[in-house]
Amino acid sequence: MSFQVFGIAVSRGVAIGRAVLVASSRVDVAHYFVSPDEIQSEIARLLRARDAVVHELATLKDELPGDAPHELAALLDVHLMLLHDEALTGSASQWIVDRHYNAEWALSAQLEVLARQFDEMEDDYLRERKADLEQVVERVLGALAQEAGKAPPPVRPRDFGGEDPLLLVAADIAPADMIQFKRSVFRGFITDIGGKTSHTAIVARSMDIPAVVGTREASRLIMQDDWVIIDGDAGTVIVNPSPIVLEEYRFRQRQSELERARLARLRHTPAVTLDGVQVDLHANIEMPVDAESAVAAGATGVGLFRSEFLFMNRDGELPSEEEQFIAYKAAVESMKGMPVTIRTVDVGADKPLDRLTVNELRHEHVLNPAMGLRAIRWSLAEPSMFRQQLRAIYRASAYGKVRLLIPMVAHLSEVRQILETIRKVQQQLTDAGHAFTRVELGVMIEIPAAAVMLPLLLRHVDFVSIGTNDLIQYTLAIDRADEAVAHLYDPWHPAVLQLISQSIAQANAAGKGVSVCGEMAGDPDFTELLLAMGLRSFSMHPSQIPAVKQRVLRADAQRLASALPRLLESEDPRATAEKELSAARSGAAIVH
Ligand code: PEP
Ligand code: MG
């Protein structure tokens, strides 16, 4: 039966493929394809892991003390029975044969299928056996991991699997797990949770693959292996589409691929408006390797390196100064003399240091994590970690143009502490004989307080970068990751526009650099608005650069600026912008 699921469009384009359901807690299980001649050995690996767990449980049962409650032995029997059930390992082996999934993936896929069957059981006792099944699978996954050693799982592109693209469906995916998917086999994402600027959505966008989040129920309604269309522009998911609908979407998919190829030709065209205003289009990156896609997309610098992603997937263990230095240096060298803006760690809220904490935050309702010990607050609370990161950043400055960016600043006292720490770090580096050059200091404008007191902040820094994702969140008191209030998360809100416009004007008047690095910068719907406000530096995911560049090339900056006052006075800025700003746009097609 065909049906639709509605969510929030977060990453454009159309993806068509088969659903792969993954439980949130198991998203980090390795997902790769085995080659046809590895199928038998992969099945053998799965069965070996199963047998190891059988042996472990059987021994446990044999060694139960005489006075152990008899429920314990009964429970072990249930687990042993599940392990021997063909529906688990037999069917999981079938996933390996049919789809060439690796053992861990095959087992989790089969768990999803069985878990649903348990959910639908009438009998309470049987329904509750789902938890036993999950425990058993956890144990087998543990045995597989042990066999594979501690080495990171191989991430293999789609060399061997069937022809069908695969789309990931999960209740939620933590940003840390999304990072592991960067080179993964999935061609689209659907999640139950999340908003347009939740970090999961941001990473999906950086991968340039269609995604719909905040669907609330997709992971319950969609079945393993269902055919699914993700319409990343409309925010809809069509499950088991009819042949006519499928054909229509295949057509749209081809059209958007053609459009991308057309825009890619703008890569080497300088971003200059019709009236000759030069605009910097920089890239947002999460890992040093992303710098390569930044260069390939025609970015003229990195406007935001979200360094916190270096701190994730490490079981809470922080990267050393040396490790960070190597990562920053790699990004700086890839950019070949173009500026690289490294933001100090922004952990906290929906980007905790390890996955366990994500689950705790989500499920135990820690009070207001977005307003808690996040970003610079966390860095200042961990001074030795902060100094370590600053040393690594400064050392990288010997290899190219590095700029330092501090997230979530709201107090002048924070800026003073940062400046004091920088002085200490410079002294330490000099004493240790490390080379470094001048590093410009910038703060992010993400908290309304910072925007309101910008003239005071500007006295102490070289540049500012407006983080519209958080600025909107804190101005409107809307949790950016909460789909329940996503409809109120409004970049067109007059208060938001006032804050952004004032900040750009004040920084320009003070002769200090100003850029926008939130998601608004990469959305072509806002390019003219930001140009009208006087913005000349945008930072976005590399994949968004061509579309924004096309808007810049068609814009007349002076005419846009003259329309701004009417827009800021309007009670409906979006409608006014549509009317006023489009009048200042050249209708001429720039690329053919
Ligand atoms: C922002 O808040 O706009 C921003 C760029 O930072 P992040 O999305 O990483 O919080
Ligand atoms: Mg932010």
XYZ file of C-alpha atoms and ligand atoms in Angstrom:
603
model
C 0.000 0.000 0.000
C 1.316 3.435 -0.917
C 1.231 6.217 1.689
C 2.982 9.471 2.532
C 4.773 10.701 5.616
C 5.269 14.417 6.153
C 8.255 16.010 7.819
C 10.610 18.958 7.566
C 12.637 19.425 4.397
C 16.262 19.825 5.409
C 18.384 18.760 2.483
C 17.261 19.273 -1.078
C 16.800 16.841 -3.895
C 15.042 13.586 -4.593
C 16.263 10.184 -3.446
C 14.626 6.929 -4.452
C 15.605 3.662 -2.870
C 14.919 0.928 -0.385
C 14.419 1.667 3.300
C 17.026 0.471 5.765
C 15.623 0.752 9.266
C 18.173 1.276 11.959
C 17.461 1.625 15.655
C 18.925 4.858 17.067
C 21.115 2.985 19.478
C 22.506 0.889 16.644
C 23.170 3.582 14.081
C 26.876 3.335 14.767
C 26.991 -0.336 13.808
C 29.280 -0.784 10.803
C 27.394 -0.638 7.498
C 29.350 -1.892 4.499
C 29.038 -4.338 1.645
C 30.963 -7.576 1.370
C 32.158 -8.783 -2.019
C 30.457 -11.836 -3.580
C 33.372 -14.075 -2.662
C 33.245 -12.892 0.968
C 29.604 -13.902 1.493
C 30.283 -17.360 2.878
C 33.026 -16.164 5.216
C 30.774 -13.312 6.417
C 28.001 -15.808 7.243
C 30.576 -17.941 9.021
C 31.670 -14.863 11.015
C 28.071 -14.244 12.053
C 27.569 -17.863 13.115
C 30.868 -17.907 15.007
C 29.770 -14.840 16.962
C 26.388 -16.463 17.609
C 28.096 -19.662 18.803
C 30.405 -17.712 21.081
C 27.378 -16.129 22.765
C 25.613 -19.525 22.995
C 28.689 -20.922 24.684
C 28.884 -17.986 27.067
C 25.210 -18.253 28.073
C 25.262 -22.052 28.350
C 28.289 -21.838 30.661
C 26.565 -19.155 32.684
C 23.513 -21.372 33.055
C 25.564 -24.429 34.046
C 27.379 -22.433 36.680
C 24.292 -20.889 38.251
C 24.442 -21.469 42.017
C 21.819 -23.827 43.388
C 19.978 -21.031 45.204
C 19.726 -18.781 42.110
C 16.128 -17.784 41.348
C 14.714 -20.185 38.807
C 13.558 -17.225 36.639
C 17.217 -16.640 35.848
C 17.679 -20.061 34.312
C 14.393 -19.650 32.439
C 15.582 -16.320 31.064
C 18.839 -17.829 29.875
C 16.790 -20.566 28.185
C 14.751 -17.941 26.348
C 17.933 -16.236 25.191
C 19.451 -19.525 24.045
C 16.260 -20.356 22.198
C 16.294 -17.006 20.422
C 19.921 -17.527 19.428
C 19.071 -20.836 17.813
C 15.973 -19.531 16.081
C 16.343 -19.528 12.309
C 14.316 -16.316 12.214
C 17.318 -14.524 13.706
C 20.593 -15.820 12.351
C 19.085 -17.730 9.417
C 17.276 -14.690 8.099
C 20.220 -12.429 8.919
C 22.380 -14.723 6.779
C 19.865 -14.235 4.002
C 20.461 -10.450 4.142
C 24.154 -11.197 3.641
C 23.403 -13.413 0.624
C 20.771 -11.171 -0.981
C 22.131 -7.743 -0.177
C 25.787 -8.350 0.598
C 25.374 -6.595 3.964
C 28.152 -7.141 6.478
C 27.231 -9.350 9.447
C 26.533 -6.505 11.903
C 24.279 -4.715 9.446
C 22.436 -7.935 8.496
C 21.807 -8.741 12.145
C 20.502 -5.275 13.001
C 18.292 -5.288 9.882
C 16.768 -8.596 10.957
C 16.327 -7.310 14.500
C 14.211 -4.462 13.122
C 12.003 -6.924 11.222
C 11.502 -9.168 14.265
C 11.050 -6.282 16.697
C 8.036 -5.159 14.693
C 6.525 -8.605 14.794
C 6.918 -8.600 18.564
C 5.347 -5.130 18.773
C 2.246 -6.416 17.040
C 1.732 -9.411 19.319
C -1.453 -9.423 21.358
C 0.010 -11.376 24.230
C 1.781 -9.113 26.771
C 4.271 -11.790 27.749
C 5.322 -12.419 24.166
C 5.417 -8.707 23.353
C 7.821 -8.137 26.191
C 10.209 -10.736 24.767
C 11.349 -8.006 22.356
C 13.672 -6.735 25.070
C 15.228 -10.217 25.292
C 15.729 -10.285 21.559
C 17.462 -6.900 21.711
C 19.746 -8.081 24.488
C 20.673 -11.186 22.557
C 21.448 -9.173 19.420
C 23.506 -6.733 21.500
C 25.577 -9.665 22.739
C 26.150 -11.034 19.250
C 27.096 -7.561 18.009
C 29.519 -7.376 20.922
C 31.037 -10.721 19.926
C 31.369 -9.548 16.315
C 33.069 -6.352 17.442
C 35.444 -8.319 19.619
C 36.357 -10.559 16.725
C 36.879 -7.573 14.443
C 39.172 -6.000 17.057
C 39.030 -2.347 17.993
C 39.910 -1.100 14.495
C 37.322 1.221 12.954
C 34.937 -0.618 10.632
C 35.811 -0.454 6.971
C 33.514 2.020 5.222
C 33.072 0.608 1.787
C 31.218 2.358 -0.944
C 28.557 0.570 -2.846
C 30.754 -1.764 -4.834
C 28.974 -5.016 -4.377
C 25.435 -4.490 -3.101
C 22.362 -4.765 -5.277
C 21.512 -2.045 -7.720
C 19.015 -0.279 -5.465
C 20.148 2.809 -3.560
C 19.545 2.607 0.191
C 17.851 5.204 2.369
C 18.363 5.276 6.116
C 15.283 5.454 8.334
C 15.795 5.989 12.072
C 14.003 7.541 15.011
C 16.996 9.802 15.509
C 20.630 10.042 14.516
C 23.157 11.788 16.706
C 25.504 14.264 14.945
C 28.420 12.051 15.988
C 26.895 9.111 14.114
C 26.072 11.229 11.094
C 29.756 11.972 10.762
C 30.440 8.262 10.376
C 27.977 8.209 7.502
C 29.875 10.805 5.554
C 31.297 8.202 3.240
C 28.523 5.737 3.771
C 26.334 3.696 1.517
C 23.160 5.656 2.229
C 21.723 8.019 -0.342
C 19.166 9.754 1.863
C 17.918 10.047 5.455
C 14.563 10.073 7.170
C 14.271 10.637 10.915
C 11.388 11.003 13.356
C 13.109 13.734 15.366
C 14.808 17.000 14.477
C 14.330 20.445 12.980
C 15.731 22.340 10.002
C 18.859 23.456 11.817
C 19.355 20.512 14.157
C 22.938 19.353 13.804
C 21.830 16.084 12.244
C 20.107 18.061 9.481
C 23.188 20.230 9.044
C 25.418 17.214 8.549
C 22.915 15.699 6.064
C 23.088 18.942 4.118
C 26.865 18.888 4.199
C 26.701 15.435 2.613
C 24.464 16.906 -0.051
C 21.965 14.103 0.082
C 18.206 14.479 0.375
C 16.837 14.288 3.919
C 13.538 14.751 5.714
C 13.501 15.028 9.518
C 10.833 15.537 12.174
C 8.455 13.002 10.603
C 7.482 11.792 14.090
C 6.482 8.315 12.942
C 8.446 7.345 9.844
C 10.528 4.750 11.645
C 7.345 3.089 12.896
C 5.380 3.215 9.631
C 8.083 2.328 7.121
C 9.134 -1.311 6.912
C 12.568 -2.756 6.248
C 13.134 -2.868 2.482
C 10.073 -0.785 1.501
C 10.525 1.311 -1.623
C 10.711 4.947 -0.577
C 10.952 8.329 -2.285
C 12.443 11.194 -0.271
C 11.360 14.568 -1.568
C 13.918 16.750 0.181
C 12.418 19.946 -1.245
C 8.864 19.387 -0.045
C 9.711 17.463 3.132
C 7.618 14.462 2.118
C 8.329 10.780 2.031
C 6.352 8.536 -0.294
C 6.337 4.901 0.707
C 5.749 2.138 -1.867
C 4.879 4.585 -4.651
C 2.802 3.622 -7.675
C 4.700 3.228 -10.979
C 3.380 6.588 -12.235
C 4.550 8.463 -9.136
C 7.871 6.674 -9.284
C 8.361 7.702 -12.903
C 7.504 11.325 -12.090
C 10.095 11.413 -9.323
C 12.733 9.714 -11.459
C 12.167 12.506 -13.954
C 12.564 15.151 -11.226
C 15.692 13.430 -9.997
C 17.233 13.621 -13.461
C 16.224 17.279 -13.740
C 17.874 18.212 -10.478
C 21.031 16.330 -11.438
C 21.147 18.335 -14.667
C 20.625 21.553 -12.710
C 23.502 20.676 -10.393
C 25.787 19.913 -13.295
C 24.817 23.250 -14.847
C 25.543 25.163 -11.634
C 28.838 23.345 -11.124
C 30.126 25.191 -14.163
C 30.128 28.361 -12.056
C 32.903 26.957 -9.897
C 35.652 29.199 -11.204
C 33.470 32.268 -11.794
C 34.245 34.982 -9.211
C 31.238 35.893 -7.054
C 30.673 39.506 -8.108
C 27.314 41.276 -8.262
C 26.070 43.026 -11.399
C 27.227 46.356 -9.956
C 30.709 45.025 -9.257
C 30.550 44.189 -5.534
C 32.812 41.290 -4.675
C 31.405 38.679 -2.308
C 33.314 35.975 -0.413
C 31.699 32.568 -0.500
C 33.371 30.456 2.151
C 32.769 26.885 3.236
C 31.557 25.319 6.470
C 33.433 22.103 7.204
C 33.292 19.438 9.902
C 36.458 17.469 9.192
C 39.793 18.373 7.570
C 39.008 16.206 4.520
C 35.976 18.408 3.811
C 38.411 21.167 2.827
C 38.934 19.293 -0.438
C 35.243 19.532 -1.330
C 35.381 23.200 -0.324
C 38.116 23.873 -2.872
C 36.342 21.740 -5.475
C 33.133 23.743 -5.011
C 34.979 27.025 -5.561
C 35.059 28.244 -1.932
C 37.517 31.067 -1.351
C 38.150 30.080 2.249
C 36.753 28.155 5.202
C 34.388 30.376 7.161
C 33.568 27.794 9.808
C 35.482 24.667 10.788
C 33.241 23.030 13.399
C 36.125 21.572 15.397
C 33.830 19.757 17.839
C 33.448 16.923 15.345
C 37.094 16.027 16.040
C 36.029 15.489 19.631
C 33.194 13.051 18.896
C 33.087 9.259 18.581
C 35.945 8.939 21.030
C 34.172 7.616 24.119
C 34.637 10.983 25.763
C 38.427 10.941 25.330
C 39.675 14.288 24.028
C 42.033 14.579 21.047
C 45.569 15.559 22.051
C 47.182 18.857 21.045
C 49.267 17.000 18.459
C 46.269 15.265 16.947
C 44.374 18.525 16.710
C 47.379 20.312 15.261
C 47.664 17.674 12.516
C 43.948 18.047 11.694
C 44.036 21.860 11.572
C 47.268 21.872 9.581
C 45.728 19.444 7.050
C 42.746 21.752 6.530
C 44.997 24.818 6.276
C 47.281 23.159 3.735
C 44.329 21.960 1.637
C 43.082 25.544 1.383
C 46.395 26.655 -0.157
C 46.729 30.086 1.382
C 42.999 30.844 1.577
C 41.767 31.667 5.107
C 40.622 28.902 7.440
C 38.378 29.978 10.313
C 38.636 27.428 13.094
C 35.922 27.561 15.705
C 36.827 26.307 19.153
C 34.729 23.357 20.337
C 31.028 23.885 20.488
C 29.983 20.864 22.507
C 26.854 20.608 24.577
C 23.134 20.754 23.715
C 22.590 18.355 20.805
C 26.351 17.847 20.320
C 27.536 16.096 23.474
C 30.944 14.506 23.589
C 29.769 10.927 23.420
C 26.715 9.029 22.349
C 25.771 7.926 25.836
C 25.335 11.507 26.803
C 23.087 12.107 23.783
C 20.762 9.428 24.987
C 20.828 10.756 28.498
C 20.016 14.245 27.275
C 17.182 13.051 25.105
C 15.645 10.580 27.438
C 16.199 11.981 30.862
C 15.241 15.535 29.980
C 18.278 17.357 31.307
C 17.081 20.906 31.886
C 17.680 23.263 28.962
C 20.918 21.779 27.583
C 20.979 24.472 24.877
C 21.282 27.073 27.624
C 23.717 25.153 29.741
C 27.440 24.518 29.767
C 27.888 24.775 26.005
C 30.541 26.093 23.621
C 32.837 28.793 25.117
C 31.278 28.230 28.533
C 32.487 24.648 28.416
C 35.935 25.676 27.117
C 36.369 28.220 29.910
C 35.297 25.598 32.434
C 38.018 23.273 31.067
C 40.974 25.684 30.863
C 43.666 23.134 30.122
C 41.624 21.664 27.280
C 40.991 25.181 25.981
C 44.702 26.068 26.065
C 45.506 22.800 24.333
C 43.094 23.588 21.511
C 44.362 27.150 21.156
C 47.963 25.918 21.001
C 47.049 23.497 18.219
C 45.247 26.252 16.292
C 48.099 28.727 16.685
C 50.661 26.128 15.601
C 48.622 25.507 12.422
C 48.898 29.240 11.653
C 52.520 28.652 10.623
C 51.160 26.818 7.552
C 48.635 29.300 6.160
C 46.052 31.912 7.074
C 44.238 30.872 10.241
C 41.437 32.755 11.962
C 40.126 31.873 15.411
C 36.397 31.921 16.095
C 34.732 31.593 19.497
C 31.152 30.270 19.751
C 28.313 31.485 22.000
C 29.940 34.564 23.470
C 27.579 36.684 25.574
C 29.780 38.504 28.114
C 32.698 40.886 27.861
C 34.262 38.974 30.730
C 34.397 35.928 28.450
C 36.253 37.928 25.807
C 38.730 39.135 28.438
C 39.352 35.584 29.616
C 39.826 34.443 26.005
C 42.347 37.230 25.334
C 44.199 36.398 28.536
C 44.315 32.702 27.590
C 45.589 33.574 24.116
C 48.431 35.606 25.663
C 49.396 32.657 27.863
C 49.259 30.247 24.961
C 51.423 32.479 22.761
C 53.990 32.640 25.562
C 53.931 28.851 25.990
C 54.458 28.345 22.254
C 57.307 30.826 22.128
C 58.969 29.121 25.106
C 58.583 25.741 23.422
C 60.022 27.047 20.145
C 56.861 26.556 18.090
C 56.283 28.850 15.109
C 53.022 30.753 14.716
C 51.791 33.884 12.978
C 49.109 36.464 13.679
C 45.702 34.890 14.076
C 42.648 37.119 13.780
C 40.174 36.714 16.623
C 36.448 36.581 15.977
C 33.358 35.851 18.049
C 30.104 34.327 16.945
C 26.958 36.362 17.279
C 24.519 33.678 18.357
C 23.010 35.041 21.543
C 20.801 38.151 21.246
C 22.804 39.772 24.058
C 25.920 39.673 21.882
C 24.071 41.278 18.965
C 22.661 44.021 21.171
C 26.053 44.866 22.696
C 28.006 44.379 19.483
C 29.736 47.808 19.485
C 31.350 46.899 22.824
C 32.454 43.471 21.588
C 33.845 44.946 18.369
C 36.409 46.931 20.386
C 38.121 43.666 21.315
C 37.892 41.468 18.224
C 38.912 41.508 14.553
C 35.735 40.064 13.095
C 32.353 38.570 13.928
C 30.445 35.698 12.404
C 26.685 35.580 12.781
C 25.434 32.110 13.697
C 21.855 32.479 12.579
C 20.912 28.934 13.623
C 21.437 29.735 17.271
C 20.577 33.419 16.993
C 17.086 32.446 15.819
C 16.834 29.734 18.472
C 17.678 32.098 21.309
C 15.832 35.147 19.982
C 12.578 33.287 19.493
C 13.065 30.792 22.357
C 12.607 27.881 19.943
C 14.631 24.698 20.397
C 16.161 24.225 16.953
C 16.153 20.445 17.345
C 12.531 20.125 18.441
C 10.128 19.309 15.612
C 7.155 20.195 17.808
C 8.012 23.907 17.594
C 9.718 23.821 14.192
C 6.868 25.816 12.617
C 7.778 28.746 14.907
C 11.462 28.689 13.962
C 11.307 31.628 11.590
C 14.336 33.356 10.022
C 11.910 35.969 8.603
C 10.772 37.064 12.073
C 11.173 40.881 12.265
C 13.212 40.652 15.489
C 15.650 38.230 13.869
C 16.008 40.424 10.800
C 16.608 43.505 12.963
C 19.373 41.769 14.917
C 21.122 40.452 11.809
C 20.814 43.723 9.938
C 22.060 45.825 12.875
C 24.996 43.493 13.479
C 26.130 43.630 9.849
C 25.757 47.434 9.732
C 27.628 47.971 13.004
C 30.505 45.677 12.069
C 30.782 47.325 8.632
C 30.739 50.781 10.224
C 33.520 49.747 12.617
C 35.582 48.433 9.714
C 35.542 44.926 11.173
C 34.910 41.740 9.196
C 31.447 40.249 9.376
C 30.106 37.056 7.907
C 27.075 34.813 8.321
C 27.848 31.129 8.813
C 24.432 29.823 9.889
C 22.193 27.942 7.490
C 20.664 31.179 6.173
C 23.948 31.907 4.389
C 23.633 28.768 2.270
C 19.957 29.147 1.444
C 19.557 30.992 -1.885
C 16.199 32.304 -0.652
C 18.146 34.608 1.710
C 21.052 35.624 -0.518
C 19.496 38.878 -1.718
C 18.240 39.764 1.742
C 21.722 39.379 3.238
C 23.311 41.306 0.366
C 20.751 44.062 0.941
C 21.869 44.192 4.593
C 25.447 44.802 3.449
C 26.804 41.291 3.953
C 29.820 40.535 1.780
C 30.998 37.275 3.329
C 28.873 34.122 3.410
C 29.879 30.714 4.762
C 27.962 27.541 3.902
C 28.305 23.884 3.003
C 30.387 23.499 -0.133
C 27.440 21.956 -2.007
C 25.411 25.146 -1.525
C 28.017 27.488 -3.004
C 27.003 27.223 -6.691
C 23.317 28.057 -6.089
C 24.187 31.012 -3.837
C 26.787 32.193 -6.318
C 24.201 32.237 -9.060
C 22.046 34.562 -6.915
C 25.029 36.835 -6.266
C 25.831 37.047 -9.967
C 22.271 38.158 -10.699
C 22.064 40.710 -7.894
C 22.402 44.467 -7.947
C 23.758 45.235 -4.467
C 22.913 48.932 -4.542
C 19.319 48.437 -5.590
C 18.924 45.710 -2.993
C 20.256 48.007 -0.253
C 17.770 50.721 -1.166
C 14.897 48.262 -0.652
C 16.051 47.249 2.829
C 14.305 49.952 4.947
C 10.863 49.000 3.550
C 11.582 45.384 4.317
C 12.654 46.017 7.893
C 9.546 48.113 8.558
C 7.236 45.525 7.069
C 4.893 43.404 9.189
C 5.342 40.641 6.638
C 9.031 40.800 5.655
C 8.890 37.616 3.604
C 6.148 38.978 1.331
C 7.833 42.386 1.114
C 11.149 40.739 0.256
C 9.488 38.732 -2.477
C 8.182 41.938 -4.026
C 11.007 44.386 -3.346
C 14.083 42.210 -3.716
C 13.014 40.389 -6.828
C 12.638 43.803 -8.504
C 16.382 44.279 -7.978
C 17.260 40.977 -9.594
C 18.364 40.564 -13.152
C 16.126 38.199 -15.039
C 19.023 37.201 -17.238
C 20.094 33.609 -16.956
C 23.715 33.458 -15.936
C 24.518 29.916 -16.946
C 23.022 28.089 -19.850
C 24.929 28.743 14.129
O 24.484 28.639 15.270
O 24.358 29.393 13.221
C 26.182 28.055 13.759
C 26.746 28.260 12.588
O 26.711 27.190 14.669
P 26.144 25.695 14.887
O 25.111 25.444 13.827
O 27.289 24.770 14.795
O 25.560 25.780 16.255
Mg 25.756 27.810 16.804
